[in-house]
Protein backbone atom coordinates (compact mmCIF):
# COMPACT_ATOMS: atom_id res chain seq x y z
CA UNK A 1 0.00 0.00 0.00
CA UNK A 2 1.28 3.43 -0.88
CA UNK A 3 0.04 6.91 -0.12
CA UNK A 4 1.41 10.30 -0.99
CA UNK A 5 0.27 13.85 -0.37
CA UNK A 6 1.38 16.83 -2.37
CA UNK A 7 0.39 20.34 -1.39
CA UNK A 8 -0.80 22.20 -4.49
CA UNK A 9 0.87 25.38 -3.20
CA UNK A 10 4.65 25.21 -3.57
CA UNK A 11 5.21 28.02 -1.04
CA UNK A 12 3.84 25.86 1.76
CA UNK A 13 5.33 22.94 3.65
CA UNK A 14 7.00 20.33 1.44
CA UNK A 15 5.02 17.31 0.37
CA UNK A 16 5.40 14.05 2.22
CA UNK A 17 4.92 10.42 1.32
CA UNK A 18 4.86 7.16 3.21
CA UNK A 19 3.93 3.57 2.63
CA UNK A 20 2.19 0.90 4.66
CA UNK A 21 -1.17 0.89 6.47
CA UNK A 22 0.45 1.41 9.89
CA UNK A 23 2.11 4.61 8.72
CA UNK A 24 -1.14 5.78 7.12
CA UNK A 25 -2.96 5.19 10.41
CA UNK A 26 -0.29 7.09 12.34
CA UNK A 27 -0.49 10.02 9.95
CA UNK A 28 -4.29 10.09 10.12
CA UNK A 29 -4.16 10.09 13.92
CA UNK A 30 -1.64 12.93 13.88
CA UNK A 31 -3.80 14.92 11.44
CA UNK A 32 -6.90 14.28 13.57
CA UNK A 33 -5.05 15.44 16.69
CA UNK A 34 -3.90 18.61 14.92
CA UNK A 35 -7.40 19.29 13.62
CA UNK A 36 -8.86 18.98 17.12
CA UNK A 37 -6.16 21.27 18.50
CA UNK A 38 -6.85 23.85 15.77
CA UNK A 39 -10.59 23.76 16.49
CA UNK A 40 -9.92 24.14 20.22
CA UNK A 41 -7.70 27.17 19.59
CA UNK A 42 -10.26 28.71 17.25
CA UNK A 43 -12.97 28.28 19.90
CA UNK A 44 -10.65 29.90 22.45
CA UNK A 45 -10.00 32.89 20.21
CA UNK A 46 -13.70 33.27 19.40
CA UNK A 47 -14.52 33.25 23.12
CA UNK A 48 -11.93 35.97 23.74
CA UNK A 49 -13.22 38.09 20.85
CA UNK A 50 -16.87 37.83 21.91
CA UNK A 51 -16.24 38.65 25.58
Coordinates of N, CA and C in Angstrom, one line a residue:
X1 N 0.8 -1.2 0.0 CA 0.0 0.0 0.0 C 0.9 1.2 0.0
X2 N 0.5 2.2 -0.8 CA 1.3 3.4 -0.9 C 0.4 4.6 -0.8
X3 N 0.8 5.7 -0.2 CA 0.0 6.9 -0.1 C 1.0 8.1 -0.2
X4 N 0.6 9.1 -1.0 CA 1.4 10.3 -1.0 C 0.5 11.5 -1.0
X5 N 1.0 12.6 -0.4 CA 0.3 13.8 -0.4 C 1.1 15.0 -0.9
X6 N 0.6 15.7 -1.8 CA 1.4 16.8 -2.4 C 0.6 18.1 -2.2
X7 N 1.1 19.1 -1.5 CA 0.4 20.3 -1.4 C 0.4 21.1 -2.7
X8 N -0.8 21.5 -3.2 CA -0.8 22.2 -4.5 C -0.1 23.6 -4.5
X9 N 0.2 24.1 -3.3 CA 0.9 25.4 -3.2 C 2.3 25.2 -2.9
X10 N 3.2 25.5 -3.8 CA 4.6 25.2 -3.6 C 5.3 26.1 -2.5
X11 N 4.6 27.2 -2.1 CA 5.2 28.0 -1.0 C 4.9 27.5 0.4
X12 N 4.2 26.4 0.4 CA 3.8 25.9 1.8 C 4.8 24.8 2.1
X13 N 4.5 24.0 3.2 CA 5.3 22.9 3.6 C 5.6 22.0 2.5
X14 N 6.7 21.3 2.5 CA 7.0 20.3 1.4 C 6.0 19.1 1.5
X15 N 5.9 18.5 0.4 CA 5.0 17.3 0.4 C 5.7 16.2 1.1
X16 N 4.9 15.2 1.5 CA 5.4 14.1 2.2 C 4.8 12.8 1.6
X17 N 5.5 11.7 1.8 CA 4.9 10.4 1.3 C 5.3 9.3 2.3
X18 N 4.6 8.3 2.3 CA 4.9 7.2 3.2 C 4.1 5.9 2.7
X19 N 4.6 4.8 3.1 CA 3.9 3.6 2.6 C 3.6 2.7 3.8
X20 N 2.6 1.8 3.6 CA 2.2 0.9 4.7 C 1.0 1.4 5.5
X21 N 0.1 0.5 5.7 CA -1.2 0.9 6.5 C -0.9 1.4 7.9
X22 N 0.1 0.9 8.5 CA 0.5 1.4 9.9 C 0.9 2.9 9.8
X23 N 1.7 3.2 8.9 CA 2.1 4.6 8.7 C 0.9 5.5 8.3
X24 N 0.0 5.0 7.5 CA -1.1 5.8 7.1 C -2.0 6.1 8.4
X25 N -2.2 5.0 9.2 CA -3.0 5.2 10.4 C -2.3 6.2 11.4
X26 N -1.0 6.1 11.5 CA -0.3 7.1 12.3 C -0.5 8.5 11.8
X27 N -0.3 8.7 10.5 CA -0.5 10.0 9.9 C -1.9 10.5 10.1
X28 N -2.9 9.7 9.9 CA -4.3 10.1 10.1 C -4.6 10.5 11.6
X29 N -4.0 9.7 12.5 CA -4.2 10.1 13.9 C -3.5 11.4 14.2
X30 N -2.3 11.7 13.7 CA -1.6 12.9 13.9 C -2.4 14.1 13.3
X31 N -3.0 13.9 12.1 CA -3.8 14.9 11.4 C -5.1 15.2 12.3
X32 N -5.7 14.1 12.8 CA -6.9 14.3 13.6 C -6.6 15.1 14.8
X33 N -5.5 14.7 15.5 CA -5.1 15.4 16.7 C -4.8 16.9 16.4
X34 N -4.1 17.2 15.3 CA -3.9 18.6 14.9 C -5.2 19.3 14.6
X35 N -6.1 18.7 13.9 CA -7.4 19.3 13.6 C -8.2 19.6 14.9
X36 N -8.2 18.7 15.9 CA -8.9 19.0 17.1 C -8.2 20.1 17.9
X37 N -6.9 20.2 17.8 CA -6.2 21.3 18.5 C -6.5 22.6 17.8
X38 N -6.5 22.6 16.5 CA -6.9 23.9 15.8 C -8.3 24.3 16.1
X39 N -9.2 23.4 16.2 CA -10.6 23.8 16.5 C -10.7 24.3 17.9
X40 N -9.9 23.7 18.8 CA -9.9 24.1 20.2 C -9.4 25.6 20.3
X41 N -8.3 25.8 19.6 CA -7.7 27.2 19.6 C -8.6 28.2 19.0
X42 N -9.3 27.8 17.9 CA -10.3 28.7 17.2 C -11.4 29.1 18.2
X43 N -11.9 28.1 18.9 CA -13.0 28.3 19.9 C -12.5 29.2 21.0
X44 N -11.2 29.0 21.4 CA -10.7 29.9 22.4 C -10.6 31.3 22.0
X45 N -10.1 31.6 20.8 CA -10.0 32.9 20.2 C -11.4 33.5 20.1
X46 N -12.3 32.7 19.6 CA -13.7 33.3 19.4 C -14.3 33.7 20.7
X47 N -14.0 32.9 21.8 CA -14.5 33.3 23.1 C -13.9 34.6 23.6
X48 N -12.6 34.7 23.3 CA -11.9 36.0 23.7 C -12.5 37.2 23.0
X49 N -12.7 37.0 21.7 CA -13.2 38.1 20.9 C -14.6 38.5 21.3
X50 N -15.5 37.5 21.6 CA -16.9 37.8 21.9 C -17.1 38.3 23.3
X51 N -16.1 38.2 24.2 CA -16.2 38.7 25.6 C -15.8 40.1 25.8

